[in-house]
Short mmCIF file of C-alpha atoms in Angstrom, two decimals:
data_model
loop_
_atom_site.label_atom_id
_atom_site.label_comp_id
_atom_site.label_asym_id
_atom_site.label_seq_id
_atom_site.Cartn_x
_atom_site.Cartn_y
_atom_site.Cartn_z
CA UNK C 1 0.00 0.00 0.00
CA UNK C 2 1.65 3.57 -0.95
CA UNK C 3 1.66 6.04 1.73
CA UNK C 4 -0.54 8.82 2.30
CA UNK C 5 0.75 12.37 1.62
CA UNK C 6 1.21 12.31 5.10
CA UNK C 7 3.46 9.96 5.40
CA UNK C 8 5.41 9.97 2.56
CA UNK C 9 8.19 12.93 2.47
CA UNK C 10 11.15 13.46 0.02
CA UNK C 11 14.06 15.29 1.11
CA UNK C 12 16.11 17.59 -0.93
CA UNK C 13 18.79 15.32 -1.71
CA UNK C 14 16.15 13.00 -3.03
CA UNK C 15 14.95 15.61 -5.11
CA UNK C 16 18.09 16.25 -6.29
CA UNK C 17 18.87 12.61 -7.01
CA UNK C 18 15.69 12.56 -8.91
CA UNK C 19 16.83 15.65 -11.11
CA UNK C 20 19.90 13.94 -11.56
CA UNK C 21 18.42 10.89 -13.23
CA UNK C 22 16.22 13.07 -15.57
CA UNK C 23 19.51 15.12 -16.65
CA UNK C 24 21.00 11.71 -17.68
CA UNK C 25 18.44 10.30 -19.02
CA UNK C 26 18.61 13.53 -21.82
CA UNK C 27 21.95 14.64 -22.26
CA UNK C 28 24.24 13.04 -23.99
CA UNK C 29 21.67 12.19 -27.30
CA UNK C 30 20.53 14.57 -29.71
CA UNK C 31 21.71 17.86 -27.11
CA UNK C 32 25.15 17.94 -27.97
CA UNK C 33 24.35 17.64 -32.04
CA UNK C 34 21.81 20.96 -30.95
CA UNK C 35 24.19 22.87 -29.76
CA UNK C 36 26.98 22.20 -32.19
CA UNK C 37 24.46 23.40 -35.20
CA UNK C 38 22.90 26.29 -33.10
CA UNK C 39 26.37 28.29 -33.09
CA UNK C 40 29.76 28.21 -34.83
CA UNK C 41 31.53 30.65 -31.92
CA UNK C 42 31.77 29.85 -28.11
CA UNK C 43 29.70 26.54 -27.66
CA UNK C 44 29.76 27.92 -23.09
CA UNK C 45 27.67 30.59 -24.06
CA UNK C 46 24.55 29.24 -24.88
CA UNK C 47 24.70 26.29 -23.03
CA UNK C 48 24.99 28.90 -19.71
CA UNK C 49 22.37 31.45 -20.87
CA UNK C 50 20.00 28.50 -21.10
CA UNK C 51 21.01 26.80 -17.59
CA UNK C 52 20.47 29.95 -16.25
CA UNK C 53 16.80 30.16 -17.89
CA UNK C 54 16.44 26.78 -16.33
CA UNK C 55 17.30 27.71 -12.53
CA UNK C 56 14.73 31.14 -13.24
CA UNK C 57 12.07 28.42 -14.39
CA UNK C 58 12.72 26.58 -11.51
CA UNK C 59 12.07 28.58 -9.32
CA UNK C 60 9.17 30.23 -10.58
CA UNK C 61 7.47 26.63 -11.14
CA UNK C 62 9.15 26.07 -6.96
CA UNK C 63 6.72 29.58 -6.09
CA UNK C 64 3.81 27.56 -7.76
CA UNK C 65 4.06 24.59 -5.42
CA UNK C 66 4.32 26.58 -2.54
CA UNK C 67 1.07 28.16 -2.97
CA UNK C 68 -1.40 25.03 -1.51
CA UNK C 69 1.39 22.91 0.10
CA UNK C 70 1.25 19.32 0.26
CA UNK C 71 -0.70 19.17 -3.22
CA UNK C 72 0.59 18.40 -6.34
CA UNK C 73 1.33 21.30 -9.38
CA UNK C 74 -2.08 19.94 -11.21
CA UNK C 75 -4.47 19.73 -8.18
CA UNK C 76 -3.00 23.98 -7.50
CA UNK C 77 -3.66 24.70 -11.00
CA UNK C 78 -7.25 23.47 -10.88
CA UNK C 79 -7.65 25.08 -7.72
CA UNK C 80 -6.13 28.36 -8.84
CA UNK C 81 -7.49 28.43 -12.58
CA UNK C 82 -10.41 25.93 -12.82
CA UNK C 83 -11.44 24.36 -15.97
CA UNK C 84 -9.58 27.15 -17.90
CA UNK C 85 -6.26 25.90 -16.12
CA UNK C 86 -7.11 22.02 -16.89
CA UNK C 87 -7.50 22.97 -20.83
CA UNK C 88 -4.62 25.61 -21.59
CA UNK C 89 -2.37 24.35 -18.77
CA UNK C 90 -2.60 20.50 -17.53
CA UNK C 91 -4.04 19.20 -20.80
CA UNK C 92 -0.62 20.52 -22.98
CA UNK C 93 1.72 19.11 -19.79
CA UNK C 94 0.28 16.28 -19.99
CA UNK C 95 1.25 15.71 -23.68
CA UNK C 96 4.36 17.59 -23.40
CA UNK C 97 5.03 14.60 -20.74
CA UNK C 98 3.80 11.31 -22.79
CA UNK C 99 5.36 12.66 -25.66
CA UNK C 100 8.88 13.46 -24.03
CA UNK C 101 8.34 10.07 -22.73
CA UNK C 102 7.86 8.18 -26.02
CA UNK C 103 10.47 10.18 -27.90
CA UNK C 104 13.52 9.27 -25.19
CA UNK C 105 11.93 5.55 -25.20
CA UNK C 106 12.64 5.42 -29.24
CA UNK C 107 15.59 7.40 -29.25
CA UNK C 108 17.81 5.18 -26.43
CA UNK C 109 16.05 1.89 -28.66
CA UNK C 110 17.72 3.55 -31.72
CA UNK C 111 20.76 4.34 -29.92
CA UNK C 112 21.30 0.86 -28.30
CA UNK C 113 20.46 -0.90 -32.18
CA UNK C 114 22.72 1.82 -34.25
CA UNK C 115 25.84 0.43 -31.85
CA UNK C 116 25.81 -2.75 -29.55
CA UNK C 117 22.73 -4.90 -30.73
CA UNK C 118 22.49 -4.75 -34.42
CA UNK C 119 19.80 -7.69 -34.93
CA UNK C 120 17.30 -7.31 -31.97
CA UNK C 121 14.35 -6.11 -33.31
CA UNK C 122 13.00 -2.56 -33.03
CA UNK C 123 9.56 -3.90 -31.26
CA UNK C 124 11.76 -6.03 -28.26
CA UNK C 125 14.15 -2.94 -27.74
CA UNK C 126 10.98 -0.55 -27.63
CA UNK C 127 9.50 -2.67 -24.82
CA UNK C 128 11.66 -0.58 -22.42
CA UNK C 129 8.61 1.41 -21.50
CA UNK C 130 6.78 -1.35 -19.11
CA UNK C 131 9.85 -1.62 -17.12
CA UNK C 132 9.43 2.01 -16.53
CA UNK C 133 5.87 1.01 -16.30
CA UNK C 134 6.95 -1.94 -13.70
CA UNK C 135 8.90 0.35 -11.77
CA UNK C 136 6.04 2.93 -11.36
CA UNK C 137 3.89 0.73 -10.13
CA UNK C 138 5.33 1.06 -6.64
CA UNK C 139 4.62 4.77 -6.19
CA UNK C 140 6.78 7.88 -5.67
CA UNK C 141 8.53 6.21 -2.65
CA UNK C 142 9.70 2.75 -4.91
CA UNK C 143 10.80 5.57 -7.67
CA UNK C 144 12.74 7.21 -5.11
CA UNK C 145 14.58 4.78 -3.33
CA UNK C 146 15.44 3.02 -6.53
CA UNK C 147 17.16 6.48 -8.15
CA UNK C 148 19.42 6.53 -5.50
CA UNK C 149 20.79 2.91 -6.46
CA UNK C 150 20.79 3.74 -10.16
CA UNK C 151 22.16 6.95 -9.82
CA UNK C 152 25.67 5.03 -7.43
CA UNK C 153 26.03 3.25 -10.01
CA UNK C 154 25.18 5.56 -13.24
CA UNK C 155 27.10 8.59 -12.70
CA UNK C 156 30.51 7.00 -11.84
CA UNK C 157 30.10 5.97 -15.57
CA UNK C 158 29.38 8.85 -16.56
CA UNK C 159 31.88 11.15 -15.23
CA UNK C 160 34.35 8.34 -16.17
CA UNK C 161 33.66 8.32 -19.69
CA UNK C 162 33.90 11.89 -19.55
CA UNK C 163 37.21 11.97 -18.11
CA UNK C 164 38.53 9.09 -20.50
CA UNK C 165 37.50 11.28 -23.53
CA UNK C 166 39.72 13.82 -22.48
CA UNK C 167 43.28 11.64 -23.82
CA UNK C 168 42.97 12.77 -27.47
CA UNK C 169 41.59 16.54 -27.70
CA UNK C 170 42.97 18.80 -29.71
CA UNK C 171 42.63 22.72 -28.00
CA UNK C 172 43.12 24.33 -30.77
CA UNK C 173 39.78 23.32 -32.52
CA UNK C 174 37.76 24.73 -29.94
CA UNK C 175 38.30 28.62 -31.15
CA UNK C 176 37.46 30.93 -30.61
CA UNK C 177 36.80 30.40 -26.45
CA UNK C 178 35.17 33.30 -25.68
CA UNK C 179 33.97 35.60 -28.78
CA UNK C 180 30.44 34.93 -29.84
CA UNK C 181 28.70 37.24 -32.06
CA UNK C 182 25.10 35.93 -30.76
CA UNK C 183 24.26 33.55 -34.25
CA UNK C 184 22.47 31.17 -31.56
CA UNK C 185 20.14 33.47 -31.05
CA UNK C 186 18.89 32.99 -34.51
CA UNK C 187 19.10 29.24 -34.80
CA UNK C 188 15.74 27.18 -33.89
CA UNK C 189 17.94 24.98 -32.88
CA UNK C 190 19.50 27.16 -29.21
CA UNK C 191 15.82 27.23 -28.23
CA UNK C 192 15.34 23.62 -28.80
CA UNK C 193 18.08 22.87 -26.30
CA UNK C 194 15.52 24.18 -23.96
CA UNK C 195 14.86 20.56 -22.99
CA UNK C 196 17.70 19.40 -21.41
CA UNK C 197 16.66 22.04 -18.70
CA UNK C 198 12.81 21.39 -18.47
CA UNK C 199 13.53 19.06 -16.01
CA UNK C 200 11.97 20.90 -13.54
CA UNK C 201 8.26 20.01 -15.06
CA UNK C 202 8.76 16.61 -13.52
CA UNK C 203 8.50 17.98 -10.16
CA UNK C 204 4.72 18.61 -10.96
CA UNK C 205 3.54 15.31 -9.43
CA UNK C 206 6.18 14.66 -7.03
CA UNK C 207 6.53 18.21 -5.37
CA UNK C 208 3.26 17.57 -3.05
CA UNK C 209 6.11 15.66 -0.88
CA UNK C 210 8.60 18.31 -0.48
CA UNK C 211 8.58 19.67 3.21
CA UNK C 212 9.20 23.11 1.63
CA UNK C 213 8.20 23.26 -1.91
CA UNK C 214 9.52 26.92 -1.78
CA UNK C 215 12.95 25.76 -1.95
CA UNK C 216 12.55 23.12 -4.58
CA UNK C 217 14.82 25.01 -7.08
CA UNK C 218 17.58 24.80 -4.75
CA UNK C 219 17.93 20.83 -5.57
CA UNK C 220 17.56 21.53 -9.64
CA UNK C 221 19.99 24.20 -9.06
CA UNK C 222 22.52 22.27 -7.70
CA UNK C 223 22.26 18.85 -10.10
CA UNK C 224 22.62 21.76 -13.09
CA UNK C 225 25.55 22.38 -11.93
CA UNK C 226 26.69 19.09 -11.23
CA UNK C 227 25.91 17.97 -15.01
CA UNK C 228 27.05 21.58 -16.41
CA UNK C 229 30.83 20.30 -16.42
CA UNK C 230 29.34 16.54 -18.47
CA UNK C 231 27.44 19.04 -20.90
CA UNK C 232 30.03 20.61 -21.50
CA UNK C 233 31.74 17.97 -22.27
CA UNK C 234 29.30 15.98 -24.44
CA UNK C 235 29.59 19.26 -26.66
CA UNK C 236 33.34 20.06 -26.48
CA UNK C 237 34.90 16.46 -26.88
CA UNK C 238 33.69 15.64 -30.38
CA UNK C 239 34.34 19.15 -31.30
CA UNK C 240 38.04 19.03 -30.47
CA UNK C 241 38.53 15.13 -31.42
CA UNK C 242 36.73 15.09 -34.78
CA UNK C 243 36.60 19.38 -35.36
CA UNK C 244 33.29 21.18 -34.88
CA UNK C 245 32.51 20.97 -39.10
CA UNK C 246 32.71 17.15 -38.97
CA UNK C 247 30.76 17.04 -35.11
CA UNK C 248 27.96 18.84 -37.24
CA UNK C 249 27.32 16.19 -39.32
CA UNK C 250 27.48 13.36 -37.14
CA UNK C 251 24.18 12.07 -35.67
CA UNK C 252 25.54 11.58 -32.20
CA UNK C 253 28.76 13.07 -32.02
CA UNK C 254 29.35 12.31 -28.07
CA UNK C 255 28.29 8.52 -28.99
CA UNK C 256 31.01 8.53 -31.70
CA UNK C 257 33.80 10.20 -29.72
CA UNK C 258 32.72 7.23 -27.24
CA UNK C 259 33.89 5.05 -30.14
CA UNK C 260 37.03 6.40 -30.65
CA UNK C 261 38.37 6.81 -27.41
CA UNK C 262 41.07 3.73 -27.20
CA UNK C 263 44.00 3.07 -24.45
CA UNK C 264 46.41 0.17 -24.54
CA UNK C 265 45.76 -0.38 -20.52
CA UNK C 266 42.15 0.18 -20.75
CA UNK C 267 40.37 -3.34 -20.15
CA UNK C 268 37.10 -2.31 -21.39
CA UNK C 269 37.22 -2.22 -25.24
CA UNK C 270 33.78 -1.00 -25.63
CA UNK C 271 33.24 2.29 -24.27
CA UNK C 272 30.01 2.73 -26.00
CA UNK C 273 28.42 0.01 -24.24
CA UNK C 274 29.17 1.20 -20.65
CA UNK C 275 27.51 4.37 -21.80
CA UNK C 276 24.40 2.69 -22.46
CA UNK C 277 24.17 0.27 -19.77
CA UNK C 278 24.42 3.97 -17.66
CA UNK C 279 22.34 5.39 -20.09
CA UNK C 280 19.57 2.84 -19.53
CA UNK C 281 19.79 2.83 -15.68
CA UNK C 282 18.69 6.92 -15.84
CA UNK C 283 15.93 5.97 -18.56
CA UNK C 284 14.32 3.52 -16.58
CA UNK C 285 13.73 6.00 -13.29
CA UNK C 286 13.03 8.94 -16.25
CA UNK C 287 10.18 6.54 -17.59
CA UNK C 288 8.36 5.83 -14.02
CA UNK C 289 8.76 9.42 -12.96
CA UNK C 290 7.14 10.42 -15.92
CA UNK C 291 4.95 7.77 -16.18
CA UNK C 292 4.15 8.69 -12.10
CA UNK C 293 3.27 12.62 -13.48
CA UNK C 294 0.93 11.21 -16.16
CA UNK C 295 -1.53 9.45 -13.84
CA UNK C 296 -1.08 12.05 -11.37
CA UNK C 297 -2.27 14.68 -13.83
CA UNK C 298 -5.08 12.52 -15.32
CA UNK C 299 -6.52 11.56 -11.31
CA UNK C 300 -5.74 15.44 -10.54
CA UNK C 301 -9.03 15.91 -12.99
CA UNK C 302 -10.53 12.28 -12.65
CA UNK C 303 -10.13 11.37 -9.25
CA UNK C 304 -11.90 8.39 -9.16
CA UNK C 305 -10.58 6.82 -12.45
CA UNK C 306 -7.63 3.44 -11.22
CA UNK C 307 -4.60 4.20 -10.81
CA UNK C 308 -3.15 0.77 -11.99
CA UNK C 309 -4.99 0.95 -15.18
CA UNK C 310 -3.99 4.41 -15.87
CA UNK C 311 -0.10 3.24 -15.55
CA UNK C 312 -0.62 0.30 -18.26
CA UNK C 313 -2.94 2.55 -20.39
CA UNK C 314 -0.38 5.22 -20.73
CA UNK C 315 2.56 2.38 -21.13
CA UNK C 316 0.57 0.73 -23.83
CA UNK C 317 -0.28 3.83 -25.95
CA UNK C 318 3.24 5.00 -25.39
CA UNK C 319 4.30 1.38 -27.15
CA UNK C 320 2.10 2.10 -29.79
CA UNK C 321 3.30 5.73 -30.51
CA UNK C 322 6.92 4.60 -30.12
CA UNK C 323 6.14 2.04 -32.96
CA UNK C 324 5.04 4.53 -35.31
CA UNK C 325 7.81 6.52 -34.89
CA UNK C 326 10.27 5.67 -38.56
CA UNK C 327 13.83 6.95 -38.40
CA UNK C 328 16.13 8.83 -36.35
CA UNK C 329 15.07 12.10 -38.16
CA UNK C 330 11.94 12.12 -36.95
CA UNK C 331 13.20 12.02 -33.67
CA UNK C 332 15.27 15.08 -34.10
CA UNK C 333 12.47 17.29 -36.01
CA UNK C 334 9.95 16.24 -32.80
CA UNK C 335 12.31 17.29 -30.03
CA UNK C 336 12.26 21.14 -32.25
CA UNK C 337 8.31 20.32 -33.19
CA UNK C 338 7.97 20.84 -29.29
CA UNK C 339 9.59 23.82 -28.78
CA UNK C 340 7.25 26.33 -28.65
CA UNK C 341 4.92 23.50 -26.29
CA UNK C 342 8.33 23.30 -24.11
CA UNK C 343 8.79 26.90 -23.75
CA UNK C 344 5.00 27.70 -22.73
CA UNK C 345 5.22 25.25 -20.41
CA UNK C 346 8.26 26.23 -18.84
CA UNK C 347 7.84 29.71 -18.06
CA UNK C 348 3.82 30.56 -19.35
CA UNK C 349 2.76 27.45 -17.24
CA UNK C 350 4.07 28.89 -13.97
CA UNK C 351 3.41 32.76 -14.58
CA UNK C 352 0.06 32.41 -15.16
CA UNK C 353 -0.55 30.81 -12.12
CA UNK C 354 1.65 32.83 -9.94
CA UNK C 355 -0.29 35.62 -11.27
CA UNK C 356 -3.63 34.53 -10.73
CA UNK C 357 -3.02 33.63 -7.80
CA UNK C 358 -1.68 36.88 -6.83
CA UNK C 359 -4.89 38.50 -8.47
CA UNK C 360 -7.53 36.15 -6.22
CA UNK C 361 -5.21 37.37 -2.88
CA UNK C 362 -5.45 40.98 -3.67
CA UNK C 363 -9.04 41.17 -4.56
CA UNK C 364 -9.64 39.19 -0.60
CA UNK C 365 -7.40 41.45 0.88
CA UNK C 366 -9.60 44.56 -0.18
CA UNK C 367 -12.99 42.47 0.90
#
């Protein structure tokens, strides 16, 4: 039996492990081919300006929670907004959400078939959603618990990978360091990067359990930072192994410095298959924390509907989506297709509550 909201309280650090997980279960794909294509000057700079977005998002979506604390960001919305909030607000977040979650489910399948297992079949590699599925079936606390394990083991990998790619760089392709001339800000591409830091959207469901949702951008604030330096590098280490023109035309330019990263005393051949098996272990917490803000969102406005069901309904449409997804491509036009969805989310999402709900406390005061 989960426990009640009573019972059941998540720390900061287990909001920051959480954020953690989501951050690598998103980064080292498709982001570091964005950012390469959004600029041809100082890759830092827009990777910054949009962490920095991120922690202002953060904490505006942080203010939302604390308005009715000890209830989720759908159940304040309704409250705050009504039916108006459930149609322009809850109904796009929950999309954004099952279709973030079946777009990282076919992009790691595509990933794991393009470089360790050439014959399994697309449909077997796709099932990766009902472990996610599995995994949510034992509440926020299960999802919880079970990030801190994956996350011991995950982001050893990660940073070690990191630091291995570092043997072969050449400094000089990475000029100019600090002269940018602002091109990203003309590129579709610098606002899709936008997703690495929505992160903080996930908290929707799972900030009813902070002790003070207030301070909830505090943890997001410090796992940016913690992944800022492995962003960096994701975008960096192709650029000064391979040169930023030939990064640009890679499709995963991190995966394929992974590939050529080689040392004589190294006993691991295959790098690329350490990074997915850390990969994977950050998907499958991504998928149940999403999967846990789905139903959360859907009982926010149907209360009475089972929760059970809802968790294989939204696994099994996910499957079916995730099949119909063809090529690689596709993959890379949806993540910009939901930019402007991201974006509105991210910042309209929280300011429209926030403001309402400063409205509603102002027209009290004066009765």
């Amino acid at each position: 039996m989960n426990p009640s909201n009573e019972e059941l309280k998540i720390s900061m650090p287990q909001y920051f492990v959480l954020q953690m997980m989501v951050f690598g279960a998103i980064s080292f794909h498709v982001y570091p081919w964005l950012v390469l294509q959004s600029t041809t000057q100082s890759y830092w700079i827009p990777i910054l300006i949009w962490m920095l977005l991120g922690l202002l998002g953060a904490w505006l979506f942080s203010r939302v929670l604390a308005l009715h604390k000890g209830k989720d960001a759908y159940t304040i919305t309704k409250l705050v907004l009504g039916w108006p909030g459930v149609i322009l607000f809850i109904v796009p977040l929950l999309w954004f959400m099952w279709s973030a979650m079946v777009i990282i489910v076919r992009a790691h399948s595509e990933i794991i078939s393009m470089t360790i297992l050439h014959s399994t079949p697309q449909w077997f590699l796709d099932g990766m959603i009902f472990i996610g599925v599995f995994l949510a079936f034992g509440g926020i606390g299960s999802i919880v618990r079970a990030s801190v394990l994956f996350l011991l083991v995950s982001f050893p990998l990660s940073v070690g990978l990191v630091l291995l790619g570092f043997g072969d760089l050449n400094f000089n392709l990475g000029k100019p360091w600090l002269y940018t001339n602002g091109d990203f800000l003309t590129s579709p591409k610098f606002y899709t990067t936008s997703f690495i830091w929505a992160g903080y959207l996930y908290y929707a469901a799972c900030g009813r359990y902070a002790k003070q949702p207030k301070k909830l951008w505090r943890p997001y604030t410090v796992a940016a930072l913690c992944f800022l330096p492995l962003l960096a590098a994701s975008v960096y280490q192709p650029a000064l192994t391979f040169s930023p023109e030939m990064s640009r035309i890679l499709t995963l330019p991190y995966i394929s410095k992974m590939d050529s990263v080689s040392y004589y005393w190294l006993v691991i051949e295959n790098l690329t298959a350490v990074f997915i098996v850390s990969s994977i272990l950050y998907l499958f917490l991504l998928l149940a924390l999403i999967l846990n803000c789905i139903v959360t969102a859907i009982r926010a406005v149907f209360p009475g509907w089972n929760e059970k069901l809802l968790y294989v309904l939204a696994g099994v449409t996910a499957y079916a989506a995730i099949r119909l997804i063809p090529s690689w491509e596709w993959i890379e036009r949806a993540v910009e297709w939901d930019t402007v969805l991201r974006l509105y989310l991210m910042y309209g999402f929280p300011m429209a509550v926030l403001v309402k709900s400063f409205i509603s406390n102002k027209m009290r005061a004066r009765q």
